[in-house]
């Protein structure tokens, strides 16, 4: 179960490189092709080694998808609705989880040798559909500007903004972020190498010697991704049947029914938050979400502990508390911490380091997810299953403090304005403009 998250590290870092090389849109196509291959390998596996090979390929696809989808969406979206649109990846992740629960319920009635193959192989169908649908989507205007394709970027911006004047203003902001002088214009221009996101330069700017502002942005993204998984969401989602069984629900149909209710609840609440994220803001939703998760985890730990101390007795209130706590947990997770993993990190990085920065955040997410999912069973044996959720509640409390003290509000800001929220001074921007101006003598339009 957990090894998929470790495999996805490869995809996350590769996607950062690929998306800067061939573009955001075709990286989505590439991710779909990887998913397609992984699903077929798993569905037609003839032995355990082939099954794990398919799991490896699918894991790489997961890394690609969770990195590129939010980045592409953030770069194509107007500021006023960016939160709404960048929360969509989380919406459909939850919808996919719900489909997984429902398909388990349906395929459980097939013969065992066939049921698991259909369950794993069916993922090839939406992968193929995704690969085809991407061809009608426009390329990211930010990526186009990074490649000097100003005319193409202008055409996309004119389709995604209200007026031509707004499109021109956004193009000017993106050019400045990419280090292209204001008076350098044309259909295609040469972008200064130092500002074009060369791999070594990007690694140096983000990891090796970041400015205080870049360091804070990176820590914000990594911290958000870490706490999203360290607060126990993988344990609740992947092992909810085991949790409910520990709570005293032993009938298979009841187990599947309650588990499906978890998927329905997650999906409904994530749909609600898509309409609130641009109205209420990121911080209020995030802090409310984590606060509710803490209470829910304490309730779940209490209910499971009581049931565990009375293994031969039925305690209806404790069973009810466990069910309500799980449903409350996934509800609170879905109104803030869940979607913010897509929304917040995708919008705070400067253009030149956005792909790699988001990939680093995803790496933190996947490593933590893998550790949590692969250690839950051992942890529950060591400190009891109730104790495990008390531990997660303590981690969630630390997350609340971190988010309250460290993460600024980003609602309504354009991607090019994010730097100031994290302490990026005007002198930093002036230095970038001076660097571009010095190179202007060799920056001539190519068409």
PDB file of N, CA, C and O in Angstrom, residues 144 147-154 185-189 445-447:
ATOM      1  N   UNK A 144       5.143  29.602 -21.515  1.00  0.00           N
ATOM      2  CA  UNK A 144       5.391  30.175 -22.838  1.00  0.00           C
ATOM      3  C   UNK A 144       6.296  31.401 -22.748  1.00  0.00           C
ATOM      4  O   UNK A 144       7.201  31.577 -23.578  1.00  0.00           O
ATOM      5  N   UNK A 147       9.858  30.562 -22.244  1.00  0.00           N
ATOM      6  CA  UNK A 147      10.496  30.124 -23.477  1.00  0.00           C
ATOM      7  C   UNK A 147      10.564  31.244 -24.513  1.00  0.00           C
ATOM      8  O   UNK A 147      10.979  31.010 -25.652  1.00  0.00           O
ATOM      9  N   UNK A 148      10.145  32.440 -24.128  1.00  0.00           N
ATOM     10  CA  UNK A 148      10.217  33.584 -25.038  1.00  0.00           C
ATOM     11  C   UNK A 148       9.105  33.649 -26.064  1.00  0.00           C
ATOM     12  O   UNK A 148       9.153  34.497 -26.963  1.00  0.00           O
ATOM     13  N   UNK A 149       8.082  32.820 -25.964  1.00  0.00           N
ATOM     14  CA  UNK A 149       6.994  32.774 -26.944  1.00  0.00           C
ATOM     15  C   UNK A 149       5.890  33.740 -26.517  1.00  0.00           C
ATOM     16  O   UNK A 149       4.829  33.365 -26.055  1.00  0.00           O
ATOM     17  N   UNK A 150       6.155  35.026 -26.695  1.00  0.00           N
ATOM     18  CA  UNK A 150       5.265  36.061 -26.179  1.00  0.00           C
ATOM     19  C   UNK A 150       3.928  36.088 -26.918  1.00  0.00           C
ATOM     20  O   UNK A 150       2.879  36.327 -26.301  1.00  0.00           O
ATOM     21  N   UNK A 151       3.946  35.896 -28.218  1.00  0.00           N
ATOM     22  CA  UNK A 151       2.698  35.935 -28.983  1.00  0.00           C
ATOM     23  C   UNK A 151       1.756  34.815 -28.535  1.00  0.00           C
ATOM     24  O   UNK A 151       0.546  35.032 -28.361  1.00  0.00           O
ATOM     25  N   UNK A 152       2.296  33.613 -28.338  1.00  0.00           N
ATOM     26  CA  UNK A 152       1.462  32.493 -27.878  1.00  0.00           C
ATOM     27  C   UNK A 152       0.935  32.760 -26.479  1.00  0.00           C
ATOM     28  O   UNK A 152      -0.225  32.454 -26.171  1.00  0.00           O
ATOM     29  N   UNK A 153       1.786  33.318 -25.617  1.00  0.00           N
ATOM     30  CA  UNK A 153       1.353  33.625 -24.255  1.00  0.00           C
ATOM     31  C   UNK A 153       0.253  34.681 -24.265  1.00  0.00           C
ATOM     32  O   UNK A 153      -0.731  34.583 -23.521  1.00  0.00           O
ATOM     33  N   UNK A 154       0.403  35.686 -25.107  1.00  0.00           N
ATOM     34  CA  UNK A 154      -0.601  36.745 -25.203  1.00  0.00           C
ATOM     35  C   UNK A 154      -1.948  36.168 -25.654  1.00  0.00           C
ATOM     36  O   UNK A 154      -3.011  36.545 -25.132  1.00  0.00           O
ATOM     37  N   UNK A 185      10.135  43.204 -27.093  1.00  0.00           N
ATOM     38  CA  UNK A 185       8.852  42.650 -27.524  1.00  0.00           C
ATOM     39  C   UNK A 185       9.023  41.941 -28.855  1.00  0.00           C
ATOM     40  O   UNK A 185      10.034  42.073 -29.537  1.00  0.00           O
ATOM     41  N   UNK A 186       7.999  41.220 -29.242  1.00  0.00           N
ATOM     42  CA  UNK A 186       8.033  40.461 -30.475  1.00  0.00           C
ATOM     43  C   UNK A 186       7.271  39.169 -30.300  1.00  0.00           C
ATOM     44  O   UNK A 186       6.823  38.824 -29.211  1.00  0.00           O
ATOM     45  N   UNK A 187       7.101  38.436 -31.385  1.00  0.00           N
ATOM     46  CA  UNK A 187       6.399  37.156 -31.293  1.00  0.00           C
ATOM     47  C   UNK A 187       7.204  36.141 -30.492  1.00  0.00           C
ATOM     48  O   UNK A 187       6.672  35.417 -29.651  1.00  0.00           O
ATOM     49  N   UNK A 188       8.530  36.111 -30.763  1.00  0.00           N
ATOM     50  CA  UNK A 188       9.430  35.213 -30.044  1.00  0.00           C
ATOM     51  C   UNK A 188      10.683  35.999 -29.697  1.00  0.00           C
ATOM     52  O   UNK A 188      11.246  36.687 -30.548  1.00  0.00           O
ATOM     53  N   UNK A 189      11.103  35.932 -28.433  1.00  0.00           N
ATOM     54  CA  UNK A 189      12.290  36.653 -27.994  1.00  0.00           C
ATOM     55  C   UNK A 189      13.231  35.686 -27.290  1.00  0.00           C
ATOM     56  O   UNK A 189      12.843  34.572 -26.911  1.00  0.00           O
ATOM     57  N   UNK A 445      15.136  40.314 -30.574  1.00  0.00           N
ATOM     58  CA  UNK A 445      14.022  39.485 -31.008  1.00  0.00           C
ATOM     59  C   UNK A 445      14.470  38.585 -32.152  1.00  0.00           C
ATOM     60  O   UNK A 445      15.209  38.993 -33.039  1.00  0.00           O
ATOM     61  N   UNK A 446      13.989  37.337 -32.098  1.00  0.00           N
ATOM     62  CA  UNK A 446      14.323  36.398 -33.157  1.00  0.00           C
ATOM     63  C   UNK A 446      13.270  36.389 -34.269  1.00  0.00           C
ATOM     64  O   UNK A 446      13.479  35.766 -35.288  1.00  0.00           O
ATOM     65  N   UNK A 447      12.149  37.024 -34.022  1.00  0.00           N
ATOM     66  CA  UNK A 447      11.149  37.172 -35.076  1.00  0.00           C
ATOM     67  C   UNK A 447      10.216  38.312 -34.733  1.00  0.00           C
ATOM     68  O   UNK A 447      10.157  38.727 -33.576  1.00  0.00           O
TER      69      UNK A 447
END
